[in-house]
mmCIF file with all atom_site columns, C-alpha atoms in Angstrom:
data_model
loop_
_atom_site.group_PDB
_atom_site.id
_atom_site.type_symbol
_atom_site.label_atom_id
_atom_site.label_alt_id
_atom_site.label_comp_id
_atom_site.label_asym_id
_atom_site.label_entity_id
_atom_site.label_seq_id
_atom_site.pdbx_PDB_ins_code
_atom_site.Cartn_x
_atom_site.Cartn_y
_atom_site.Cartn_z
_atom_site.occupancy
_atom_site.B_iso_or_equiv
_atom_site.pdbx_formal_charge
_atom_site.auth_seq_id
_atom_site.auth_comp_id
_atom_site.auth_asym_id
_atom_site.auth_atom_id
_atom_site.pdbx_PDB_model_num
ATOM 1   C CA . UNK A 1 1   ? 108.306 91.471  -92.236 1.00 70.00 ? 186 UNK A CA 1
ATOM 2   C CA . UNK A 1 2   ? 106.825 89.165  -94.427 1.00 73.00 ? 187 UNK A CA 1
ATOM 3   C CA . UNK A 1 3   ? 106.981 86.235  -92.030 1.00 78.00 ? 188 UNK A CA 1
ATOM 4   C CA . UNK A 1 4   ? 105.635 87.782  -89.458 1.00 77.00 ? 189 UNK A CA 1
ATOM 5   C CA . UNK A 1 5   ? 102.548 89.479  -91.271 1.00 71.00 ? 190 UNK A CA 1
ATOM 6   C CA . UNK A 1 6   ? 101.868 85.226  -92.851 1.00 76.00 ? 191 UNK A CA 1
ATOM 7   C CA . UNK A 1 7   ? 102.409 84.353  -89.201 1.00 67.00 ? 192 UNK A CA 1
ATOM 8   C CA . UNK A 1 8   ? 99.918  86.756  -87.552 1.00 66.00 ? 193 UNK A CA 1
ATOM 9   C CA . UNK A 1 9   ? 97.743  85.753  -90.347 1.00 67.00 ? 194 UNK A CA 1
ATOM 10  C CA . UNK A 1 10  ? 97.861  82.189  -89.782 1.00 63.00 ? 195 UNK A CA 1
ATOM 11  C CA . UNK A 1 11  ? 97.132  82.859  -85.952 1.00 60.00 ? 196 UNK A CA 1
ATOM 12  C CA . UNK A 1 12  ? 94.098  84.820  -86.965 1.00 59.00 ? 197 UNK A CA 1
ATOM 13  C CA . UNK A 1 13  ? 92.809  82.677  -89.211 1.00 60.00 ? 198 UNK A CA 1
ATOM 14  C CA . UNK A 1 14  ? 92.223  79.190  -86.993 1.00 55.00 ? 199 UNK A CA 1
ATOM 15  C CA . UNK A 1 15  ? 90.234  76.641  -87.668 1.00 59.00 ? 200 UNK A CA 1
ATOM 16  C CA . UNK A 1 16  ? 87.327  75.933  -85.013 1.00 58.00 ? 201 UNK A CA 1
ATOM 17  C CA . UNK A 1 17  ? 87.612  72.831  -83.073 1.00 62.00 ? 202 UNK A CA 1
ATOM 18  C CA . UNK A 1 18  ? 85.333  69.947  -84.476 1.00 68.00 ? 203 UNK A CA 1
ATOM 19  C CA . UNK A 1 19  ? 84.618  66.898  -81.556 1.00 76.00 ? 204 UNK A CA 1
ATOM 20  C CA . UNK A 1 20  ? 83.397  64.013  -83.953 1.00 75.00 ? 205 UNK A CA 1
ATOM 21  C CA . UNK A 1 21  ? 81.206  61.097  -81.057 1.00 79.00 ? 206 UNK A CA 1
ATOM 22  C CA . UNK A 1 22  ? 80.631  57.954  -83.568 1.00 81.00 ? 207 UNK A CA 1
ATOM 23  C CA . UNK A 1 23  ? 78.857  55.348  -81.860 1.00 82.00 ? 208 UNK A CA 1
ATOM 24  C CA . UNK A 1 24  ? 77.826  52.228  -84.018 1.00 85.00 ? 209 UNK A CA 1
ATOM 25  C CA . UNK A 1 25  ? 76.343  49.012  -82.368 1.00 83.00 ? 210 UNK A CA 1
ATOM 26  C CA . UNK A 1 26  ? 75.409  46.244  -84.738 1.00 83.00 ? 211 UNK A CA 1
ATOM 27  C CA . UNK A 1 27  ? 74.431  42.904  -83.030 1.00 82.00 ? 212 UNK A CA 1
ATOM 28  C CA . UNK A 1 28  ? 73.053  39.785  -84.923 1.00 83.00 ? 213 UNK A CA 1
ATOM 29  C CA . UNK A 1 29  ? 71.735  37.067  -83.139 1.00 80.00 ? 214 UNK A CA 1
ATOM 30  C CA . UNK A 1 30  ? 70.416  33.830  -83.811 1.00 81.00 ? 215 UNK A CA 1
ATOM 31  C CA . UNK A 1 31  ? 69.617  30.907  -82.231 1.00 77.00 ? 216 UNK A CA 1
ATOM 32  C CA . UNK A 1 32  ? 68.541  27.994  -83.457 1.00 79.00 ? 217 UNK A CA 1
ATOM 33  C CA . UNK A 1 33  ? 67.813  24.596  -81.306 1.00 81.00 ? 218 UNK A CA 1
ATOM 34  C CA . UNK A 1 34  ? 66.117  21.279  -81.528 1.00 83.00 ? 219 UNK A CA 1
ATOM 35  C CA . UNK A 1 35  ? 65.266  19.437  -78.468 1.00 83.00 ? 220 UNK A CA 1
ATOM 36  C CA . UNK A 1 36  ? 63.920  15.777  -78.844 1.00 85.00 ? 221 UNK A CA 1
ATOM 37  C CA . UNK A 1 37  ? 62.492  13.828  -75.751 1.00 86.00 ? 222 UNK A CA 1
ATOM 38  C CA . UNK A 1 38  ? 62.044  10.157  -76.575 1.00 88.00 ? 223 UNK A CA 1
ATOM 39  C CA . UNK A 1 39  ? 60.171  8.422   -74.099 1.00 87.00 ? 224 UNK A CA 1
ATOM 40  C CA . UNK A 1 40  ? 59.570  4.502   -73.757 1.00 89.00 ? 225 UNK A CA 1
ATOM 41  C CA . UNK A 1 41  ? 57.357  2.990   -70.773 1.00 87.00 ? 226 UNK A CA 1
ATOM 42  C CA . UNK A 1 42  ? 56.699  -0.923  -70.639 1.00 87.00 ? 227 UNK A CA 1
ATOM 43  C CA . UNK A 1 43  ? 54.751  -1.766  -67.355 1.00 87.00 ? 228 UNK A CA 1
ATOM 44  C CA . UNK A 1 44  ? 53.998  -5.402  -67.186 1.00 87.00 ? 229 UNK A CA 1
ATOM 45  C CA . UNK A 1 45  ? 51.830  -7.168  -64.422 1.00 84.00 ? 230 UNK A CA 1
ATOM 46  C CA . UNK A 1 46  ? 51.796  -10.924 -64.003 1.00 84.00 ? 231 UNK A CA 1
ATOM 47  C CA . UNK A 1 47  ? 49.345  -12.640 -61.878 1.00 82.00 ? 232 UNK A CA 1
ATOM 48  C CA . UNK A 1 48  ? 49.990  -15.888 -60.591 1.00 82.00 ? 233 UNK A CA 1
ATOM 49  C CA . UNK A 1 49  ? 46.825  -16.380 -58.004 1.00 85.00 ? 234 UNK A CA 1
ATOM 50  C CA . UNK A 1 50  ? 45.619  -19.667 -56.450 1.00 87.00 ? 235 UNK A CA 1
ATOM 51  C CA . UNK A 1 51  ? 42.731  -20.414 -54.962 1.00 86.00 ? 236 UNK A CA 1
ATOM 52  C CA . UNK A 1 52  ? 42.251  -24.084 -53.549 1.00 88.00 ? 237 UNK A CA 1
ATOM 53  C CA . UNK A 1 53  ? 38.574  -24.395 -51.402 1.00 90.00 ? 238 UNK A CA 1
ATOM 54  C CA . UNK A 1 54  ? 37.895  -27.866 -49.781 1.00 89.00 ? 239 UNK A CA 1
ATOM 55  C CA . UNK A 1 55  ? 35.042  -28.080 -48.579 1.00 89.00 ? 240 UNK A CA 1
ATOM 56  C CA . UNK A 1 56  ? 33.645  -31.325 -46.458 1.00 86.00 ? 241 UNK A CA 1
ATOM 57  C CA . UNK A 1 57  ? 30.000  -31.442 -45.878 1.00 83.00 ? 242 UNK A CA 1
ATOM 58  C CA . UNK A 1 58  ? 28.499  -34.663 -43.262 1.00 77.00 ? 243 UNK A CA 1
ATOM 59  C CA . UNK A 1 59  ? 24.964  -35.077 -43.381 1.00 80.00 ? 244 UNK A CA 1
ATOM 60  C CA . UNK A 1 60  ? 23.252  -36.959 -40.728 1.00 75.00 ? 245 UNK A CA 1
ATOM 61  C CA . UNK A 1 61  ? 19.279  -38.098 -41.372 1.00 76.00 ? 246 UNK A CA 1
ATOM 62  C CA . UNK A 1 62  ? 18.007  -40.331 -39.101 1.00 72.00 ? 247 UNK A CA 1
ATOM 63  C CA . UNK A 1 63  ? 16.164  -43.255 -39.908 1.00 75.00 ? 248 UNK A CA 1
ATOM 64  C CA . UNK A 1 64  ? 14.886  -44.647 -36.991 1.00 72.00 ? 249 UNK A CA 1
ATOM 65  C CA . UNK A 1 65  ? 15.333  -43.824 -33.572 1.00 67.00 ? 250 UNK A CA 1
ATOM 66  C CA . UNK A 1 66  ? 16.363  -47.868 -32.016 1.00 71.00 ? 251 UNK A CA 1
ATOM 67  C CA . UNK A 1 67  ? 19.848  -48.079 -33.281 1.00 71.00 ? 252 UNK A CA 1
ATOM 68  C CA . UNK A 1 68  ? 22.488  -45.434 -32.117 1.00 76.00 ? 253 UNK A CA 1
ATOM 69  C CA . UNK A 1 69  ? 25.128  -43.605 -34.309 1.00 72.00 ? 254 UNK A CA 1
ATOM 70  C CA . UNK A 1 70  ? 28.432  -42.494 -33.421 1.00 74.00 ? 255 UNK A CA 1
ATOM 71  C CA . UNK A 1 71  ? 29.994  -40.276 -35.911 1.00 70.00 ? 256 UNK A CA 1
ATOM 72  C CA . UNK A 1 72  ? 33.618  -38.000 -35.025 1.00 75.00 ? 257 UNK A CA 1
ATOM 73  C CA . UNK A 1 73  ? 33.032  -38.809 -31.039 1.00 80.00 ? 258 UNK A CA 1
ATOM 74  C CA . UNK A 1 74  ? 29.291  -38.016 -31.613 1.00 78.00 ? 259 UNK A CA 1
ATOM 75  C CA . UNK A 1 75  ? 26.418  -40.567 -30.797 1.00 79.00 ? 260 UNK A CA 1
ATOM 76  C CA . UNK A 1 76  ? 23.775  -40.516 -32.720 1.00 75.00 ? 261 UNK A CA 1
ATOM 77  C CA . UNK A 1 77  ? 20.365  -43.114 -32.950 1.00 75.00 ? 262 UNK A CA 1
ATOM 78  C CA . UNK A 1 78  ? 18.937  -44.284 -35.858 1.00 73.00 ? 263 UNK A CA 1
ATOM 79  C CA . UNK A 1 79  ? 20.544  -41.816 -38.490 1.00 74.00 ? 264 UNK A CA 1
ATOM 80  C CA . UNK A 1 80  ? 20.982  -42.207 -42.006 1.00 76.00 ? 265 UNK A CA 1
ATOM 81  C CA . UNK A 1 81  ? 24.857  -40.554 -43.091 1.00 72.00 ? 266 UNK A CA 1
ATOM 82  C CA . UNK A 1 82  ? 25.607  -38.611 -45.911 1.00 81.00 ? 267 UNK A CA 1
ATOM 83  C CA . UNK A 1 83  ? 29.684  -37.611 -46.536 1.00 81.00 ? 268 UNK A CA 1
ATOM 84  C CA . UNK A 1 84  ? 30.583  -35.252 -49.302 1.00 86.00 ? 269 UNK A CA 1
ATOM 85  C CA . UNK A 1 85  ? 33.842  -33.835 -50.093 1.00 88.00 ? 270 UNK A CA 1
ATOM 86  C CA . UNK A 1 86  ? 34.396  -31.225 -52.095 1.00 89.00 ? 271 UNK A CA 1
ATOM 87  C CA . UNK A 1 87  ? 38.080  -29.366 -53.752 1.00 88.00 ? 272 UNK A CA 1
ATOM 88  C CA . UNK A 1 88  ? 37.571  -26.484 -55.995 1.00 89.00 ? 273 UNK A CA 1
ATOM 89  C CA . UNK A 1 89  ? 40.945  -25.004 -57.537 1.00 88.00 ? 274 UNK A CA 1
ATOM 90  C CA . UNK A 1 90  ? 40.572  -21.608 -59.413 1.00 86.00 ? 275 UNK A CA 1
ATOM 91  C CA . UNK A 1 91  ? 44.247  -20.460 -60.835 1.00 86.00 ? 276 UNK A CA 1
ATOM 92  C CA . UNK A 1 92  ? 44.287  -16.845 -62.287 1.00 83.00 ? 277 UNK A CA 1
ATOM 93  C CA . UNK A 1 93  ? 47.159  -16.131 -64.454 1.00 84.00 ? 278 UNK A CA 1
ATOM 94  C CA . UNK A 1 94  ? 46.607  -13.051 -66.309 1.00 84.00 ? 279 UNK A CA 1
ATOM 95  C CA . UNK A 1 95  ? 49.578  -11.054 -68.112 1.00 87.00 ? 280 UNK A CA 1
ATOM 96  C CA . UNK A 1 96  ? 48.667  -7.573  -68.292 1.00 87.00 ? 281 UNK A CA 1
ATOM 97  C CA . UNK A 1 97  ? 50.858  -5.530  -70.970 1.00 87.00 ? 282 UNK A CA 1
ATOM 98  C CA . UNK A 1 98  ? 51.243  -1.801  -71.339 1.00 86.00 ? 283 UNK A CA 1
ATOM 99  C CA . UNK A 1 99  ? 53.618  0.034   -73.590 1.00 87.00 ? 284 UNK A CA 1
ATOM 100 C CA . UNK A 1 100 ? 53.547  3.544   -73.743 1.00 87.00 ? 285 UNK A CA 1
ATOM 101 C CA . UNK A 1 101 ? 55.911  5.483   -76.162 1.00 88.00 ? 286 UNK A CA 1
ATOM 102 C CA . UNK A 1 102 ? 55.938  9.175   -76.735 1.00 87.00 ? 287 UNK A CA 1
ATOM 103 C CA . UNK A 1 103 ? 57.997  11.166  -78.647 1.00 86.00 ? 288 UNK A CA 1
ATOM 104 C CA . UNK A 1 104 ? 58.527  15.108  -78.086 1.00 87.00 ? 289 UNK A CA 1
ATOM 105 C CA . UNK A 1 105 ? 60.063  17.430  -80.648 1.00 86.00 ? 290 UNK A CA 1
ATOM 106 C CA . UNK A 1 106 ? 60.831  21.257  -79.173 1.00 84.00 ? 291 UNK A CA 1
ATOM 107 C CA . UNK A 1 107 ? 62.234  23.767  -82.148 1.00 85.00 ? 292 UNK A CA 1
ATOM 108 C CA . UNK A 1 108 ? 63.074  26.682  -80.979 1.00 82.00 ? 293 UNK A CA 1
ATOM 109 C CA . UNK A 1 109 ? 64.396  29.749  -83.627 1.00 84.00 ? 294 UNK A CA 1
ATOM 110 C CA . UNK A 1 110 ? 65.274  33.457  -82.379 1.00 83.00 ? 295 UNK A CA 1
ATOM 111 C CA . UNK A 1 111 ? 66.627  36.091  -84.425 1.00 83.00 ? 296 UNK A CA 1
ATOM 112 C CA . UNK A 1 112 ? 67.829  39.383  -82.888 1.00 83.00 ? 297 UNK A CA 1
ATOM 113 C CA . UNK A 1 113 ? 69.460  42.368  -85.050 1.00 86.00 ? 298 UNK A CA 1
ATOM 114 C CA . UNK A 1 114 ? 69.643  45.368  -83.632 1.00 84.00 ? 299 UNK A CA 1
ATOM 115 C CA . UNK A 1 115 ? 71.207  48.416  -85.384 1.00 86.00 ? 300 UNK A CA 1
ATOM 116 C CA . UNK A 1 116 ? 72.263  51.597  -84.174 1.00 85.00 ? 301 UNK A CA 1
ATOM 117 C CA . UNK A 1 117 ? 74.365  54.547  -85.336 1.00 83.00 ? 302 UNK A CA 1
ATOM 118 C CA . UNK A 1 118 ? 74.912  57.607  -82.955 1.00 85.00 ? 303 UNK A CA 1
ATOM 119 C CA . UNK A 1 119 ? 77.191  60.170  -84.704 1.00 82.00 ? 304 UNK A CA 1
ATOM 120 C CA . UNK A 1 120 ? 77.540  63.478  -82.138 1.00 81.00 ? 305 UNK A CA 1
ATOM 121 C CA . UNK A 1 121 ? 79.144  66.591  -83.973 1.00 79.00 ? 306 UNK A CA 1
ATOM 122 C CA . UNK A 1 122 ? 80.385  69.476  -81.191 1.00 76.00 ? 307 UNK A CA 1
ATOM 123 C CA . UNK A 1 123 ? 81.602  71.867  -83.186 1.00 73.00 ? 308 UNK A CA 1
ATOM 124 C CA . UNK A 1 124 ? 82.633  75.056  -80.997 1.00 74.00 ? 309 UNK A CA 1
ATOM 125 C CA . UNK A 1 125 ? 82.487  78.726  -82.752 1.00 70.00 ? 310 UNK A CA 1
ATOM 126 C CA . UNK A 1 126 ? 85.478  80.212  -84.534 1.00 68.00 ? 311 UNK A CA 1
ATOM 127 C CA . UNK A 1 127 ? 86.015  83.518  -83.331 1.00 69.00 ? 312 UNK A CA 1
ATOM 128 C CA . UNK A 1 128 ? 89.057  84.400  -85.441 1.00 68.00 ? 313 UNK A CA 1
ATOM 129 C CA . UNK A 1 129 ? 87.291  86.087  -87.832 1.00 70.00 ? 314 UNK A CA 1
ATOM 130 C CA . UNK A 1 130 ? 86.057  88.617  -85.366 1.00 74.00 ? 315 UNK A CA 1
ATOM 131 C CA . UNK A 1 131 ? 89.708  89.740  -84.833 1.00 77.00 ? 316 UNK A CA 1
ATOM 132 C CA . UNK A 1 132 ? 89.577  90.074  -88.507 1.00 75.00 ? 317 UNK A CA 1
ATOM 133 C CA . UNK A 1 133 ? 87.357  92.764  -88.535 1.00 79.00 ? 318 UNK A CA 1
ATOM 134 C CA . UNK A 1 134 ? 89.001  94.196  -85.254 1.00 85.00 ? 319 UNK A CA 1
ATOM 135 C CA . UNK A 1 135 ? 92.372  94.432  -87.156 1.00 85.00 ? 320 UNK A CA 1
ATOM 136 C CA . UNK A 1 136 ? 90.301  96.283  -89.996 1.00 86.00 ? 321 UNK A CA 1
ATOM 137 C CA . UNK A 1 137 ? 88.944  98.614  -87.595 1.00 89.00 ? 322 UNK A CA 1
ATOM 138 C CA . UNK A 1 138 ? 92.095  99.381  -86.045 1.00 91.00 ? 323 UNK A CA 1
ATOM 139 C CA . UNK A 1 139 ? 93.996  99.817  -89.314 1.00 92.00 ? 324 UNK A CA 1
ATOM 140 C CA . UNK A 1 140 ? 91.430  102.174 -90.559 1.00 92.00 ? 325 UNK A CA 1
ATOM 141 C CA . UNK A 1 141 ? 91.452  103.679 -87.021 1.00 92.00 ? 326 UNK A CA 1
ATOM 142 C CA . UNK A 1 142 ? 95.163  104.090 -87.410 1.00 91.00 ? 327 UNK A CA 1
ATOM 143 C CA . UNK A 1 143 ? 94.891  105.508 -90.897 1.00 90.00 ? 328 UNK A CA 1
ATOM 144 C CA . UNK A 1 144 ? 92.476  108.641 -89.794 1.00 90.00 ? 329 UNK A CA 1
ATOM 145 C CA . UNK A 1 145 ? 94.767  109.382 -86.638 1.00 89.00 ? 330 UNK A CA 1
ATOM 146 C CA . UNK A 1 146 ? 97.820  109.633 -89.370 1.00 88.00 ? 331 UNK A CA 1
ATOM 147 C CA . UNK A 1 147 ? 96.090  111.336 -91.707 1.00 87.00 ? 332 UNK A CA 1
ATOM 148 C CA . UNK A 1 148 ? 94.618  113.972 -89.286 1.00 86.00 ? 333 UNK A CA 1
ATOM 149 C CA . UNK A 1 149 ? 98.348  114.793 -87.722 1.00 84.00 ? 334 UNK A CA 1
ATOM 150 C CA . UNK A 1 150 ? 100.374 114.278 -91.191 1.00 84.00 ? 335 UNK A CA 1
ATOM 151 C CA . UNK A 1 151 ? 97.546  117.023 -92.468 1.00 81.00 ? 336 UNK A CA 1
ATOM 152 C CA . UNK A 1 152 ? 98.342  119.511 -90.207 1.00 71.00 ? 337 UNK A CA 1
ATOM 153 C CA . UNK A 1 153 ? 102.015 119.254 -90.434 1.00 73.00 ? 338 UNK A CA 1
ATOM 154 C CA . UNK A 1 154 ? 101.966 119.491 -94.253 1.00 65.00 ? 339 UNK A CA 1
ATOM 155 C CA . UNK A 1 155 ? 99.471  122.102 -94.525 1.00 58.00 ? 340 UNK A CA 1
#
């Protein structure tokens, strides 16, 4: 008798069901970077330029006009010549010379931290302890109906 009354006590006296959602996200980041860009330009021109001019100049004056002249198939009377020849030579060597260095540092730094907690408690109702009181009822329930026919037998 006893086990059954500790048994019937234990199934009316449950414990509600307790659903327990944890959700915990903790994310760290960093990133650190260094970018370097090293440039070097040399651009070098060189100018070798000739120029050579000849130049031939023939003057013809005349002097008087008895005695003929005969210059490069030409006939010419009483002239006077003049021959000049000329060379000019103009050299241009010029060196022109550029350097160009440059010199590029990138840092980039990023930090990130995210942190999240999520804790979800579903926690359903114990009714148990409403059959508690049901039991109660009944008991006291059964206890007038005895009492009202044990009273009239004894009586």
């Amino acid at each position: 008798m006893k086990k059954i009354l500790i048994l019937i006590i234990l199934l009316l006296s449950s414990c509600a069901a307790r659903k327990v959602n944890v959700n915990k996200v903790d994310s760290v980041v960093k990133s650190d970077s260094i970018s370097v860009t090293k440039q070097e330009v040399v651009t070098t021109q060189d100018n070798h330029i000739s120029v050579v001019t000849n130049t031939d100049e023939v003057e013809v004056c005349p002097v008087s006009d008895s005695l003929p002249m005969v210059v490069n198939g030409i006939t010419y009377k009483n002239a006077k010549l003049r021959y000049k020849k000329t060379k000019k030579v103009l050299v241009d060597t010029t060196k022109i010379k550029v350097a160009q260095k440059s010199y590029i540092e990138v840092k980039v730094k990023k930090d990130a931290t995210v942190k999240a907690f999520k804790k979800d408690i579903d926690k359903k109702a114990n009714y148990a302890i409403y059959f508690w009181w049901l039991l109660i009822l009944l008991i006291i329930a059964l206890v007038v109906y005895l009492y009202i026919k044990f009273k009239n037998k004894f009586i």
